[in-house]
Coordinates of C-alpha atoms and ligand atoms in Angstrom, one line a residue:
X1 CA 0.0 0.0 0.0
X2 CA 1.2 3.5 -0.8
X3 CA 1.5 6.3 1.7
X4 CA -0.4 8.4 -0.8
X5 CA -3.4 6.0 -0.5
X6 CA -3.2 6.3 3.3
X7 CA -3.1 10.1 3.2
X8 CA -6.0 10.2 0.7
X9 CA -8.1 8.1 3.1
X10 CA -7.2 9.9 6.3
X11 CA -6.4 13.5 5.3
X12 CA -7.9 14.5 2.0
X13 CA -8.2 18.2 1.2
X14 CA -10.6 19.5 -1.4
X15 CA -8.8 21.2 -4.4
X16 CA -5.4 19.6 -3.6
X17 CA -3.7 16.3 -4.4
X18 CA -0.8 14.4 -3.0
X19 CA 1.7 14.3 -5.9
X20 CA 4.6 12.3 -4.6
X21 CA 6.1 10.9 -1.5
X22 CA 9.9 10.6 -1.0
X23 CA 12.0 9.2 1.8
X24 CA 15.1 11.3 2.4
X25 CA 18.2 11.0 4.6
X26 CA 20.3 8.1 5.9
X27 CA 19.8 8.0 9.7
X28 CA 17.5 10.9 10.4
X29 CA 14.7 10.0 8.0
X30 CA 12.3 12.5 6.6
X31 CA 9.3 11.7 4.6
X32 CA 8.6 14.5 2.1
X33 CA 5.1 14.6 0.8
X34 CA 4.6 17.0 -2.2
X35 CA 1.2 18.6 -2.4
X36 CA -0.1 20.4 -5.5
X37 CA -3.3 22.1 -6.4
X38 CA -5.8 20.0 -8.3
X39 CA -5.9 20.9 -12.0
X40 CA -8.4 23.7 -12.6
X41 CA -8.8 24.6 -9.0
X42 CA -8.4 28.3 -8.1
X43 CA -6.7 29.7 -5.1
X44 CA -8.7 31.2 -2.2
X45 CA -7.9 34.7 -0.9
X46 CA -6.7 34.6 2.7
X47 CA -8.4 37.9 3.5
X48 CA -11.9 37.6 2.2
X49 CA -12.1 33.8 1.7
X50 CA -13.3 34.1 -2.0
X51 CA -11.8 32.3 -4.9
X52 CA -9.8 34.4 -7.4
X53 CA -7.5 34.1 -10.4
X54 CA -3.9 33.0 -9.6
X55 CA -1.2 35.7 -9.6
X56 CA 2.1 33.9 -9.1
X57 CA 3.6 31.0 -7.1
X58 CA 5.9 31.4 -4.1
X59 CA 8.8 29.2 -3.2
X60 CA 8.1 25.8 -1.6
X61 CA 7.1 25.8 2.1
X62 CA 7.4 22.9 4.5
X63 CA 4.6 22.0 6.9
X64 CA 5.1 19.5 9.8
X65 CA 2.7 16.6 9.9
X66 CA 2.4 13.9 12.5
X67 CA 5.7 11.9 12.7
X68 CA 5.3 8.3 11.5
X69 CA 7.3 5.4 13.1
X70 CA 9.9 7.9 14.2
X71 CA 10.2 9.5 10.8
X72 CA 9.6 13.2 10.4
X73 CA 6.8 13.9 7.9
X74 CA 6.7 17.1 6.0
X75 CA 4.2 18.5 3.5
X76 CA 5.9 20.4 0.7
X77 CA 3.8 23.0 -1.0
X78 CA 4.4 26.1 -3.1
X79 CA 1.8 28.7 -2.0
X80 CA 0.0 30.6 -4.8
X81 CA -0.9 34.2 -4.6
X82 CA -4.4 35.3 -5.6
X83 CA -5.1 38.4 -7.6
X84 CA -8.2 39.1 -5.6
X85 CA -10.6 41.6 -7.1
X86 CA -11.6 42.8 -3.6
X87 CA -8.3 42.7 -1.6
X88 CA -5.5 42.9 -4.2
X89 CA -2.7 40.4 -4.4
X90 CA -2.8 38.1 -1.4
X91 CA -1.4 34.7 -0.4
X92 CA -3.9 31.9 -0.7
X93 CA -5.4 29.9 2.3
X94 CA -4.6 26.2 2.6
X95 CA -6.9 23.9 4.5
X96 CA -4.2 22.0 6.4
X97 CA -2.5 25.0 8.1
X98 CA -3.3 28.3 9.8
X99 CA -1.8 31.5 8.5
X100 CA 2.0 31.4 8.7
X101 CA 2.1 28.4 11.0
X102 CA 4.6 25.7 10.1
X103 CA 2.6 23.0 11.9
X104 CA -0.3 21.4 10.1
X105 CA -3.6 21.7 11.9
X106 CA -3.8 17.9 12.3
X107 CA -0.4 17.8 13.9
X108 CA -1.3 20.7 16.3
X109 CA -4.5 18.9 17.4
X110 CA -2.5 15.7 17.9
X111 CA 0.0 17.4 20.1
X112 CA -2.6 19.3 22.1
X113 CA -4.5 16.1 22.8
X114 CA -1.3 14.6 24.2
X115 CA -0.7 17.7 26.2
X116 CA -3.8 16.9 28.2
X117 CA -2.2 13.7 29.5
X118 CA 1.4 14.7 29.7
X119 CA 3.3 17.8 30.6
X120 CA 4.3 20.0 27.7
X121 CA 7.9 19.1 27.9
X122 CA 7.1 15.4 28.0
X123 CA 5.0 15.8 24.9
X124 CA 7.9 17.6 23.2
X125 CA 10.3 14.8 24.2
X126 CA 7.9 12.0 23.1
X127 CA 7.5 13.5 19.6
X128 CA 10.9 15.0 19.1
X129 CA 9.7 18.5 18.9
X130 CA 10.3 21.6 20.9
X131 CA 8.5 22.8 24.0
X132 CA 7.6 25.9 22.0
X133 CA 5.9 23.8 19.3
X134 CA 3.8 22.1 21.9
X135 CA 2.9 25.4 23.4
X136 CA 1.9 26.8 19.9
X137 CA -0.3 23.7 19.4
X138 CA -2.1 24.0 22.7
X139 CA -2.6 27.7 22.2
X140 CA -4.2 27.0 18.8
X141 CA -6.5 24.4 20.4
X142 CA -7.5 26.8 23.2
X143 CA -8.1 29.7 20.9
X144 CA -10.3 27.5 18.7
X145 CA -12.2 26.1 21.6
X146 CA -12.7 29.4 23.3
X147 CA -14.2 30.9 20.1
X148 CA -16.6 27.9 19.7
X149 CA -17.7 27.4 23.3
X150 CA -21.3 27.3 24.2
X151 CA -22.3 29.4 27.1
X152 CA -26.0 28.6 27.2
X153 CA -27.4 27.4 30.5
X154 CA -24.7 28.9 32.7
X155 CA -26.7 29.8 35.8
X156 CA -24.3 28.9 38.6
X157 CA -20.7 30.1 38.9
X158 CA -18.0 30.0 41.5
X159 CA -15.4 32.7 41.8
X160 CA -12.0 32.0 43.3
X161 CA -8.5 33.3 43.5
X162 CA -5.2 31.5 43.2
X163 CA -1.7 32.4 44.0
X164 CA 0.9 31.6 41.3
X165 CA 4.5 32.1 40.5
X166 CA 7.3 33.1 42.7
X167 CA 6.1 36.6 43.7
X168 CA 2.7 35.7 45.1
X169 CA 0.8 37.1 42.2
X170 CA -2.8 36.2 41.9
X171 CA -5.2 35.1 39.2
X172 CA -9.0 35.1 39.4
X173 CA -10.8 32.1 38.1
X174 CA -14.5 31.7 37.4
X175 CA -16.0 28.2 37.1
X176 CA -19.3 27.0 35.9
X177 CA -20.7 24.9 38.7
X178 CA -24.1 23.8 37.3
X179 CA -25.2 20.3 38.0
X180 CA -24.1 18.3 34.9
X181 CA -21.5 20.8 33.7
X182 CA -18.6 21.9 35.8
X183 CA -15.7 23.7 34.0
X184 CA -13.4 26.6 34.0
X185 CA -15.1 29.6 32.2
X186 CA -12.6 32.4 32.6
X187 CA -9.2 33.4 33.9
X188 CA -8.0 36.9 34.7
X189 CA -4.9 38.6 36.1
X190 CA -4.9 39.8 39.8
X191 CA -7.9 39.7 42.1
X192 CA -9.2 43.3 41.9
X193 CA -12.5 44.9 41.1
X194 CA -11.2 45.4 37.6
X195 CA -10.4 41.7 37.2
X196 CA -13.9 40.5 37.9
X197 CA -15.4 43.3 35.9
X198 CA -13.4 41.9 33.0
X199 CA -15.3 38.6 33.5
X200 CA -18.7 40.2 33.4
X201 CA -17.7 42.2 30.3
X202 CA -16.7 39.0 28.6
X203 CA -19.8 37.1 29.9
X204 CA -22.2 39.7 28.7
X205 CA -25.1 41.6 30.3
X206 CA -27.9 39.3 29.3
X207 CA -26.2 36.1 30.5
X208 CA -25.2 37.8 33.7
X209 CA -28.8 38.7 34.4
X210 CA -29.7 35.0 34.1
X211 CA -27.2 34.0 36.8
X212 CA -29.0 32.4 39.8
X213 CA -26.1 31.4 42.1
X214 CA -22.6 32.7 42.7
X215 CA -20.3 31.0 45.1
X216 CA -17.5 33.2 46.2
X217 CA -15.0 34.0 48.9
X218 CA -15.3 36.9 51.4
X219 CA -12.9 38.9 49.3
X220 CA -14.3 42.4 49.2
X221 CA -13.6 43.4 45.6
X222 CA -15.4 40.3 44.4
X223 CA -18.4 40.9 46.6
X224 CA -18.7 44.4 45.4
X225 CA -18.6 43.5 41.7
X226 CA -21.0 40.6 42.2
X227 CA -23.5 42.8 44.0
X228 CA -23.4 45.3 41.1
X229 CA -23.2 43.1 38.1
X230 CA -25.4 40.1 39.0
X231 CA -28.0 41.5 41.3
X232 CA -30.4 38.8 40.3
X233 CA -28.1 36.1 41.7
X234 CA -27.8 34.7 45.2
X235 CA -24.3 35.3 46.3
X236 CA -23.2 32.4 48.4
X237 CA -20.2 32.3 50.7
X238 CA -19.6 28.6 50.5
X239 CA -18.3 26.1 53.0
X240 CA -15.0 25.5 51.3
X241 CA -14.0 29.2 51.5
X242 CA -15.2 29.7 55.0
X243 CA -13.3 26.6 56.3
X244 CA -10.2 27.7 54.4
X245 CA -10.3 31.0 56.4
X246 CA -10.7 29.0 59.6
X247 CA -7.8 26.8 58.8
X248 CA -5.6 29.8 58.1
X249 CA -6.5 31.2 61.5
X250 CA -5.6 28.0 63.3
X251 CA -2.3 27.9 61.4
X252 CA -1.5 31.4 62.6
X253 CA -2.3 30.5 66.3
X254 CA -0.2 27.4 66.0
X255 CA 2.8 29.1 64.5
X256 CA 2.7 31.8 67.2
X257 CA 2.3 29.3 70.0
X258 CA 5.2 27.1 68.7
X259 CA 7.4 30.2 68.9
X260 CA 6.3 31.0 72.4
X261 CA 6.8 27.4 73.7
X262 CA 10.3 27.3 72.1
X263 CA 11.2 30.6 73.8
X264 CA 10.1 29.2 77.2
X265 CA 12.1 26.0 76.5
X266 CA 9.0 23.8 76.7
X267 CA 8.8 20.5 74.9
X268 CA 7.6 21.0 71.3
X269 CA 4.3 19.2 71.6
X270 CA 3.0 21.0 68.5
X271 CA 5.9 20.1 66.3
X272 CA 4.7 18.5 63.1
X273 CA 1.1 19.0 63.9
X274 CA 0.4 21.5 61.2
X275 CA -1.4 19.2 58.7
X276 CA -3.0 17.2 61.5
X277 CA -4.9 20.2 62.8
X278 CA -6.2 21.2 59.4
X279 CA -7.4 17.7 58.5
X280 CA -10.9 16.5 59.0
X281 CA -11.1 13.8 61.7
X282 CA -12.8 11.3 59.4
X283 CA -9.9 11.5 57.0
X284 CA -7.2 10.7 59.6
X285 CA -5.3 7.5 60.1
X286 CA -5.1 5.7 63.5
X287 CA -1.7 7.1 64.1
X288 CA -2.8 10.6 63.4
X289 CA -5.8 10.2 65.7
X290 CA -3.4 9.1 68.4
X291 CA -1.2 12.1 68.0
X292 CA -4.2 14.4 68.0
X293 CA -5.3 12.8 71.3
X294 CA -1.9 13.7 72.8
X295 CA -2.1 17.3 71.7
X296 CA -5.6 17.7 72.9
X297 CA -4.5 16.9 76.5
X298 CA -2.7 20.3 76.7
X299 CA -4.7 23.4 77.3
X300 CA -3.1 25.2 74.5
X301 CA -4.5 28.1 72.5
X302 CA -4.0 26.0 69.4
X303 CA -6.1 23.2 70.8
X304 CA -8.9 25.6 71.8
X305 CA -8.8 27.1 68.3
X306 CA -9.0 23.6 66.9
X307 CA -12.0 22.7 69.0
X308 CA -13.7 25.9 67.9
X309 CA -13.3 24.9 64.3
X310 CA -14.6 21.4 65.0
X311 CA -17.5 22.9 66.8
X312 CA -18.3 25.0 63.8
X313 CA -18.7 21.9 61.6
X314 CA -22.1 21.5 63.2
X315 CA -23.2 24.6 61.4
X316 CA -23.2 22.9 58.1
X317 CA -25.6 20.3 59.3
X318 CA -28.5 22.7 59.8
X319 CA -31.5 22.6 57.5
X320 CA -33.2 25.9 58.3
X321 CA -31.4 29.2 57.7
X322 CA -33.0 30.5 60.9
X323 CA -31.4 28.0 63.2
X324 CA -28.2 28.0 61.3
X325 CA -28.2 31.8 61.9
X326 CA -28.7 31.3 65.7
X327 CA -25.9 28.8 65.8
X328 CA -23.6 31.2 63.9
X329 CA -24.4 34.1 66.3
X330 CA -23.7 31.9 69.4
X331 CA -20.5 30.6 67.9
X332 CA -19.3 34.1 67.1
X333 CA -20.2 35.3 70.7
X334 CA -18.2 32.5 72.3
X335 CA -15.3 33.0 69.9
X336 CA -15.2 36.7 70.6
X337 CA -14.7 35.9 74.3
X338 CA -11.8 33.5 73.6
X339 CA -9.0 36.0 73.5
X340 CA -7.5 34.2 70.6
X341 CA -7.0 37.0 68.1
X342 CA -6.9 35.1 64.7
X343 CA -10.1 33.3 65.6
X344 CA -11.7 36.5 66.7
X345 CA -10.9 37.9 63.3
X346 CA -12.7 35.0 61.7
X347 CA -15.7 35.6 63.9
X348 CA -15.8 39.2 63.0
X349 CA -15.6 38.3 59.3
X350 CA -18.5 35.8 59.7
X351 CA -20.6 38.4 61.4
X352 CA -20.0 40.9 58.7
X353 CA -21.1 38.5 56.0
X354 CA -23.8 36.7 58.0
X355 CA -26.4 37.2 55.2
X356 CA -24.3 35.8 52.4
X357 CA -23.2 32.8 54.5
X358 CA -26.8 31.9 55.3
X359 CA -27.5 32.1 51.6
X360 CA -25.9 28.7 51.4
X361 CA -28.9 27.3 53.4
X362 CA -31.3 29.3 51.3
X363 CA -29.8 27.7 48.2
X364 CA -30.7 24.4 49.8
X365 CA -27.0 23.5 50.0
X366 CA -27.1 22.8 46.3
X367 CA -23.5 23.8 46.0
X368 CA -21.5 21.6 48.3
X369 CA -17.9 22.7 49.0
X370 CA -16.8 19.8 46.9
X371 CA -17.6 21.5 43.6
X372 CA -15.4 24.5 43.9
X373 CA -12.9 22.7 46.0
X374 CA -12.4 19.9 43.4
X375 CA -12.0 22.4 40.5
X376 CA -9.7 24.5 42.7
X377 CA -7.5 21.4 43.5
X378 CA -7.1 20.6 39.8
X379 CA -6.3 24.2 38.9
X380 CA -3.6 24.3 41.6
X381 CA -2.1 21.1 40.2
X382 CA -1.9 22.7 36.7
X383 CA -0.5 25.9 38.2
X384 CA 2.2 23.9 40.0
X385 CA 3.0 22.0 36.8
X386 CA 3.1 25.4 35.0
X387 CA 5.5 26.8 37.6
X388 CA 8.2 26.9 35.0
X389 CA 6.1 28.9 32.6
X390 CA 6.7 32.2 34.3
X391 CA 4.5 34.2 32.0
X392 CA 0.9 34.7 32.8
X393 CA -0.2 33.9 29.2
X394 CA 1.2 30.4 29.5
X395 CA -0.6 29.8 32.8
X396 CA -3.9 31.0 31.3
X397 CA -3.6 28.7 28.3
X398 CA -2.7 25.7 30.5
X399 CA -5.7 26.3 32.7
X400 CA -8.1 26.7 29.8
X401 CA -6.7 23.6 28.2
X402 CA -6.9 21.5 31.3
X403 CA -10.1 22.6 32.8
X404 CA -12.1 24.4 30.2
X405 CA -13.7 21.3 28.6
X406 CA -13.3 23.1 25.3
X407 CA -14.9 21.8 22.2
X408 CA -12.8 20.4 19.3
X409 CA -13.6 20.3 15.6
X410 CA -15.0 17.1 14.1
X411 CA -12.4 15.1 12.3
X412 CA -13.1 12.4 9.8
X413 CA -10.2 10.5 11.3
X414 CA -8.7 10.8 14.8
X415 CA -4.9 10.4 14.8
X416 CA -4.9 10.5 18.5
Ligands
ZN1 ZN1 -9.9 38.8 -1.1

């Protein structure tokens, strides 16, 4: 069987034919596939997309196709120029590649599919190409997917922030958290009012007015923008974010107490307890429970803070917003008397946002912490993997690629 036959079956382009296939080289083999226009076909203008008379022919260009048994595969084609009656003399469009890109579209989709399973440098290694080529392929896939994504039926979103890079910069991420479709919708630089306004501008007025639920953190710029831009939606301060604040407070108390105990020369009971105190009891191993029991014997501020957090877990079990509200008030009163400053800060914050927190019960707990938490975890993993990227643009593309559930064009044959 000829390679031409194979290509005609898998990758046929209207108006073009595969003329010849040649194997070149001794050890580093290259398969050169010469493509030419079908007889009588006219070139298509790359500006207006209309056919026109040919003007002249440019020198041969090489396009990279999917490598085949470790052999580099190149399409060789001499681009024609169109004498377009509307646009003047322009280069023609070819169906297998975009603009000035050297990669064929098929190869780019192939690389971007692999980049969902492996890191970008692993993909580059596996297919003997450069990191930059993989990046270009993923960027193409993301751009295509973003311009073809369907935003119908987005009525519940989660807004979150994430630290990234070495200098504690932030990105704002917006997820769709509807039952049945959970994905990343949008990424923006920083976590300011302007950032989130950017999301609403992109999302559009009409769609924003149809938003019913928004889960967010107690971050002031977000709350401000949400109140203004999506006044029809119930803003929910969800469980995941609230417990994250509480864990941060415990961590602060613990760090301070460890320093104090050390200064007094007391035995470091709290050493290595950091993750233990932030864990849910039901997720602990026997050994960890043993260690927790030891720590709890001491009347430490850390222990009291921990017990306050555990006590607060009851809050999430309530059904009625009324009784949940009562519990919240009592918990805050008790905590305010505790003289543990970081926990008092949490109580103050909860009091300030009482209404939005109780919205969670009004929304019938539809949005469990798991939704935002799960997406957030995946996003963090991608961010960590993207640590070497350095630039914001790379991070953005990696997040959309990994979490956007972006559509892909229909192919007659999947090479992946
Ligand atoms: Zn034209």
